[in-house]
């Protein structure tokens, strides 16, 4: 069965007296181990959908089943647990803690979840061996994003949710980060959803879901990748 099964979610935002429908009847299924790229113009609802899956934000109606559990029915305790244990988030801005080292940034997350990977293993996996004692300001943007990926992956999350992970990076560094996300996907069989504006990124995905005006406009399986496997 699908690791993600979204059924007819709706989400509106209120601004003043008016409501804006950010997601209209969105349904989506994702299988374990897939990399799904979410494309679409600015304002089409990509972040709203990812934040709903990650339980950062609530939806108005519909079901969001993760491993057959509907998270829209979770109580606060279950939601806190779900975010802490099951979801790794990676954002455009790396959101590292500036006065903690690479090692400590990752360790902080490892210490609060119940099934962490060994910290050094994750540091090696993201290619930061030897940089354990550096502070975020001593790292390039790409290296900082590697730390933020390590911090997400150390939890052994069911889902890795990436919102414009290469939005602040040049194209070569972006490719390296995408290769890393692919490597993580293969090594740990982590299911990945990635929001991007970058058309080139979609070439690496098993699947490209395109949103427009809060609806799924297309959902395409990448045959190129499939046949290469
Ligand atoms: P995308 O990620 O595709 O750029 P978003 O999901 O961020 O789109 O936003 C979808 C729409 O919802 C946009 O029109 C945006 O302005 C609106 N929106 C997003 N967050 C809020 C909010 N907290 N309050 C009001 N409107 C919001
Ligand atoms: P884990 O098995 O979780 O990776 P380790 O056995 O490697 O943990 O490390 C145990 C403790 O030693 C950590 O909690 C950390 O405080 C410290 N430590 C280990 N390696 C480093 C390092 N390279 N930099 C800073 N602290 C470290």
Short mmCIF file of C-alpha atoms and ligand atoms in Angstrom, two decimals:
data_model
loop_
_atom_site.label_atom_id
_atom_site.label_comp_id
_atom_site.label_asym_id
_atom_site.label_seq_id
_atom_site.Cartn_x
_atom_site.Cartn_y
_atom_site.Cartn_z
CA UNK A 1 0.00 0.00 0.00
CA UNK A 2 1.02 3.61 -0.62
CA UNK A 3 3.13 5.42 1.94
CA UNK A 4 1.27 8.65 1.13
CA UNK A 5 -2.38 8.67 0.22
CA UNK A 6 -3.97 12.10 0.04
CA UNK A 7 -7.70 12.12 -0.58
CA UNK A 8 -9.47 15.26 -1.73
CA UNK A 9 -7.74 17.81 0.47
CA UNK A 10 -8.92 21.39 0.50
CA UNK A 11 -7.14 24.32 2.03
CA UNK A 12 -8.09 27.97 2.00
CA UNK A 13 -6.40 30.98 3.51
CA UNK A 14 -8.34 33.91 4.82
CA UNK A 15 -7.06 37.40 4.13
CA UNK A 16 -9.37 40.10 5.39
CA UNK A 17 -12.89 39.19 4.33
CA UNK A 18 -11.85 37.03 1.41
CA UNK A 19 -10.85 33.41 1.22
CA UNK A 20 -8.22 32.14 -1.12
CA UNK A 21 -8.47 28.49 -2.15
CA UNK A 22 -4.84 27.31 -2.10
CA UNK A 23 -5.67 23.60 -2.63
CA UNK A 24 -8.86 22.31 -4.30
CA UNK A 25 -9.69 18.63 -4.05
CA UNK A 26 -6.11 17.46 -4.34
CA UNK A 27 -5.59 13.70 -4.31
CA UNK A 28 -2.21 12.02 -4.61
CA UNK A 29 -0.63 8.66 -3.89
CA UNK A 30 3.08 8.07 -3.43
CA UNK A 31 4.70 4.64 -3.18
CA UNK A 32 7.51 3.85 -0.81
CA UNK A 33 10.91 4.68 -2.30
CA UNK A 34 9.62 7.06 -4.95
CA UNK A 35 11.15 10.45 -5.71
CA UNK A 36 8.32 12.77 -6.63
CA UNK A 37 9.07 16.23 -7.96
CA UNK A 38 6.36 18.85 -7.46
CA UNK A 39 6.43 21.53 -10.13
CA UNK A 40 4.19 24.49 -10.76
CA UNK A 41 4.14 28.27 -10.88
CA UNK A 42 4.56 30.40 -7.81
CA UNK A 43 1.36 30.42 -5.77
CA UNK A 44 0.05 27.14 -7.23
CA UNK A 45 -0.09 25.47 -3.81
CA UNK A 46 3.14 23.46 -3.73
CA UNK A 47 4.29 24.53 -0.27
CA UNK A 48 0.77 24.31 1.08
CA UNK A 49 0.60 20.67 -0.03
CA UNK A 50 4.04 19.79 1.35
CA UNK A 51 3.31 21.53 4.64
CA UNK A 52 0.04 19.62 4.92
CA UNK A 53 1.86 16.30 4.40
CA UNK A 54 4.47 17.32 6.97
CA UNK A 55 1.78 18.43 9.42
CA UNK A 56 3.25 21.92 9.57
CA UNK A 57 -0.15 23.21 8.59
CA UNK A 58 -3.72 21.90 8.77
CA UNK A 59 -6.10 21.34 5.88
CA UNK A 60 -9.80 22.26 5.88
CA UNK A 61 -11.03 18.88 4.67
CA UNK A 62 -9.85 15.61 3.19
CA UNK A 63 -7.60 12.81 4.38
CA UNK A 64 -3.82 12.59 4.53
CA UNK A 65 -2.91 8.97 5.16
CA UNK A 66 0.73 8.24 5.90
CA UNK A 67 1.39 4.52 6.20
CA UNK A 68 -2.40 4.05 6.47
CA UNK A 69 -2.79 6.49 9.36
CA UNK A 70 -4.85 9.60 8.70
CA UNK A 71 -2.79 12.42 10.20
CA UNK A 72 -5.70 14.85 9.97
CA UNK A 73 -7.25 12.83 12.82
CA UNK A 74 -4.13 12.95 15.01
CA UNK A 75 -4.23 14.65 18.39
CA UNK A 76 -1.49 17.09 19.39
CA UNK A 77 0.68 14.46 20.96
CA UNK A 78 0.49 12.28 17.85
CA UNK A 79 1.27 15.27 15.62
CA UNK A 80 4.34 16.22 17.62
CA UNK A 81 5.51 12.63 17.47
CA UNK A 82 4.79 12.40 13.74
CA UNK A 83 6.79 15.53 12.91
CA UNK A 84 9.66 14.47 15.12
CA UNK A 85 9.94 10.84 14.02
CA UNK A 86 8.52 10.46 10.54
CA UNK A 87 9.25 13.67 8.64
CA UNK A 88 12.53 15.18 7.53
CA UNK A 89 12.18 18.70 6.15
CA UNK A 90 14.71 20.48 3.97
CA UNK A 91 14.13 24.13 3.07
CA UNK A 92 15.71 26.61 0.71
CA UNK A 93 17.22 28.41 3.69
CA UNK A 94 19.23 25.88 5.61
CA UNK A 95 17.95 26.91 9.04
CA UNK A 96 21.01 25.62 10.86
CA UNK A 97 21.74 26.72 14.39
CA UNK A 98 24.62 29.18 13.99
CA UNK A 99 26.36 28.59 17.31
CA UNK A 100 26.41 24.80 16.95
CA UNK A 101 28.93 22.85 14.86
CA UNK A 102 28.02 20.57 11.98
CA UNK A 103 28.18 17.60 14.31
CA UNK A 104 26.11 19.31 16.99
CA UNK A 105 23.44 20.51 14.57
CA UNK A 106 22.86 16.92 13.51
CA UNK A 107 23.26 15.54 17.01
CA UNK A 108 20.58 17.87 18.35
CA UNK A 109 18.01 16.21 16.09
CA UNK A 110 19.40 12.71 16.65
CA UNK A 111 19.00 13.17 20.40
CA UNK A 112 15.27 13.85 20.25
CA UNK A 113 14.16 11.04 17.96
CA UNK A 114 13.84 7.40 18.87
CA UNK A 115 15.49 5.73 15.89
CA UNK A 116 18.47 7.84 14.81
CA UNK A 117 21.23 6.71 12.50
CA UNK A 118 24.78 7.01 13.86
CA UNK A 119 25.74 10.68 13.44
CA UNK A 120 29.09 9.96 11.82
CA UNK A 121 27.47 7.63 9.28
CA UNK A 122 25.16 10.42 8.17
CA UNK A 123 28.00 12.95 8.04
CA UNK A 124 29.91 10.57 5.79
CA UNK A 125 26.81 9.88 3.66
CA UNK A 126 26.37 13.58 2.88
CA UNK A 127 30.06 14.07 2.13
CA UNK A 128 31.00 16.22 5.10
CA UNK A 129 33.64 13.99 6.61
CA UNK A 130 36.27 16.19 8.22
CA UNK A 131 33.92 19.15 8.64
CA UNK A 132 32.29 17.97 11.86
CA UNK A 133 33.68 20.79 13.97
CA UNK A 134 32.93 23.66 11.60
CA UNK A 135 30.25 26.20 12.26
CA UNK A 136 27.61 26.96 9.62
CA UNK A 137 29.24 30.32 8.78
CA UNK A 138 32.42 28.42 7.86
CA UNK A 139 30.60 26.43 5.19
CA UNK A 140 29.50 27.16 1.62
CA UNK A 141 25.80 27.20 0.78
CA UNK A 142 26.01 23.71 -0.70
CA UNK A 143 27.77 22.40 2.39
CA UNK A 144 25.19 24.00 4.65
CA UNK A 145 22.46 22.32 2.64
CA UNK A 146 24.29 19.02 3.11
CA UNK A 147 24.12 19.55 6.87
CA UNK A 148 20.44 20.30 6.66
CA UNK A 149 19.90 17.10 4.64
CA UNK A 150 21.94 15.14 7.19
CA UNK A 151 19.85 16.59 9.98
CA UNK A 152 16.68 15.46 8.20
CA UNK A 153 18.04 12.01 7.35
CA UNK A 154 19.49 11.17 10.77
CA UNK A 155 15.93 10.72 12.03
CA UNK A 156 15.36 7.86 9.58
CA UNK A 157 12.18 9.62 8.45
CA UNK A 158 9.49 7.92 6.43
CA UNK A 159 9.33 10.98 4.21
CA UNK A 160 11.93 13.51 3.17
CA UNK A 161 10.12 16.71 2.22
CA UNK A 162 12.23 19.25 0.34
CA UNK A 163 10.89 22.74 -0.39
CA UNK A 164 13.10 24.39 -3.04
CA UNK A 165 16.26 22.75 -1.65
CA UNK A 166 18.43 24.26 -4.40
CA UNK A 167 16.69 27.62 -4.59
CA UNK A 168 19.68 29.48 -3.19
CA UNK A 169 22.39 27.50 -4.98
CA UNK A 170 24.18 27.82 -8.33
CA UNK A 171 23.45 25.20 -10.97
CA UNK A 172 26.51 23.00 -10.35
CA UNK A 173 25.96 22.93 -6.62
CA UNK A 174 22.27 22.28 -7.25
CA UNK A 175 23.19 19.19 -9.25
CA UNK A 176 25.42 17.95 -6.44
CA UNK A 177 22.63 18.40 -3.91
CA UNK A 178 20.18 16.57 -6.17
CA UNK A 179 22.64 13.74 -6.65
CA UNK A 180 22.93 13.56 -2.88
CA UNK A 181 19.15 13.39 -2.45
CA UNK A 182 19.07 10.57 -5.01
CA UNK A 183 21.83 8.76 -3.15
CA UNK A 184 19.94 9.09 0.15
CA UNK A 185 16.80 7.81 -1.57
CA UNK A 186 18.65 4.72 -2.80
CA UNK A 187 20.74 4.05 0.29
CA UNK A 188 17.96 4.39 2.86
CA UNK A 189 14.93 3.77 0.61
CA UNK A 190 13.61 7.12 1.79
CA UNK A 191 10.53 8.39 -0.03
CA UNK A 192 11.22 11.93 -1.27
CA UNK A 193 8.98 14.81 -2.32
CA UNK A 194 10.79 17.82 -3.79
CA UNK A 195 9.29 21.16 -4.70
CA UNK A 196 11.20 23.00 -7.35
CA UNK A 197 10.97 25.65 -10.05
CA UNK A 198 13.90 24.05 -11.80
CA UNK A 199 12.76 22.06 -14.83
CA UNK A 200 16.12 20.27 -15.03
CA UNK A 201 15.57 18.79 -11.58
CA UNK A 202 12.49 16.97 -12.76
CA UNK A 203 14.63 14.77 -15.00
CA UNK A 204 15.96 12.90 -11.98
CA UNK A 205 12.52 12.09 -10.61
CA UNK A 206 10.51 8.90 -10.92
CA UNK A 207 7.52 11.11 -11.18
CA UNK A 208 6.63 14.73 -11.80
CA UNK A 209 3.43 16.15 -10.34
CA UNK A 210 2.47 19.60 -11.60
CA UNK A 211 0.17 21.87 -9.66
CA UNK A 212 -1.75 24.79 -11.10
CA UNK A 213 -4.18 27.02 -9.23
CA UNK A 214 -4.37 24.59 -6.34
CA UNK A 215 -5.15 21.56 -8.50
CA UNK A 216 -3.08 18.75 -9.91
CA UNK A 217 -2.64 19.59 -13.55
CA UNK A 218 -0.54 16.57 -14.50
CA UNK A 219 1.13 13.55 -12.95
CA UNK A 220 3.76 11.99 -15.18
CA UNK A 221 5.93 8.94 -14.60
CA UNK A 222 9.41 9.46 -15.94
CA UNK A 223 9.86 6.55 -18.38
CA UNK A 224 13.42 7.62 -19.09
CA UNK A 225 14.44 6.86 -15.51
CA UNK A 226 12.29 3.75 -15.31
CA UNK A 227 13.79 2.17 -18.42
CA UNK A 228 17.30 3.02 -17.26
CA UNK A 229 16.87 0.98 -14.09
P1 LIG B 1 3.66 27.73 -4.01
O1 LIG B 1 4.43 26.94 -3.02
O2 LIG B 1 3.21 26.92 -5.19
O3 LIG B 1 4.37 28.98 -4.45
P2 LIG B 1 1.93 28.26 -1.77
O4 LIG B 1 1.41 26.96 -1.38
O5 LIG B 1 3.03 28.87 -1.00
O6 LIG B 1 2.31 28.21 -3.34
O7 LIG B 1 0.74 29.31 -1.80
C1 LIG B 1 -0.46 29.07 -2.50
C2 LIG B 1 -1.33 30.30 -2.39
O8 LIG B 1 -1.76 30.45 -1.04
C3 LIG B 1 -0.61 31.58 -2.78
O9 LIG B 1 -1.52 32.39 -3.48
C4 LIG B 1 -0.26 32.22 -1.46
O10 LIG B 1 -0.26 33.60 -1.56
C5 LIG B 1 -1.36 31.71 -0.54
N1 LIG B 1 -0.88 31.57 0.82
C6 LIG B 1 0.10 30.73 1.23
N2 LIG B 1 0.29 30.81 2.56
C7 LIG B 1 -0.59 31.73 3.01
C8 LIG B 1 -0.92 32.26 4.29
N3 LIG B 1 -0.29 31.84 5.39
N4 LIG B 1 -1.89 33.19 4.38
C9 LIG B 1 -2.53 33.60 3.27
N5 LIG B 1 -2.31 33.13 2.03
C10 LIG B 1 -1.34 32.21 1.89
P1 LIG B 2 26.73 8.37 17.45
O1 LIG B 2 26.93 6.90 17.57
O2 LIG B 2 25.36 8.84 17.80
O3 LIG B 2 27.27 8.96 16.18
P2 LIG B 2 29.19 8.80 18.79
O4 LIG B 2 29.42 7.57 19.56
O5 LIG B 2 29.88 9.00 17.48
O6 LIG B 2 27.62 9.01 18.61
O7 LIG B 2 29.51 10.06 19.68
C1 LIG B 2 29.18 10.11 21.05
C2 LIG B 2 29.34 11.53 21.54
O8 LIG B 2 30.68 12.00 21.27
C3 LIG B 2 28.41 12.45 20.82
O9 LIG B 2 27.22 12.63 21.53
C4 LIG B 2 29.20 13.73 20.70
O10 LIG B 2 28.90 14.59 21.77
C5 LIG B 2 30.66 13.33 20.78
N1 LIG B 2 31.33 13.37 19.45
C6 LIG B 2 31.70 12.32 18.71
N2 LIG B 2 32.32 12.69 17.59
C7 LIG B 2 32.34 14.04 17.59
C8 LIG B 2 32.83 15.06 16.70
N3 LIG B 2 33.44 14.77 15.56
N4 LIG B 2 32.65 16.33 17.04
C9 LIG B 2 32.03 16.65 18.19
N5 LIG B 2 31.56 15.75 19.07
C10 LIG B 2 31.70 14.47 18.79
#
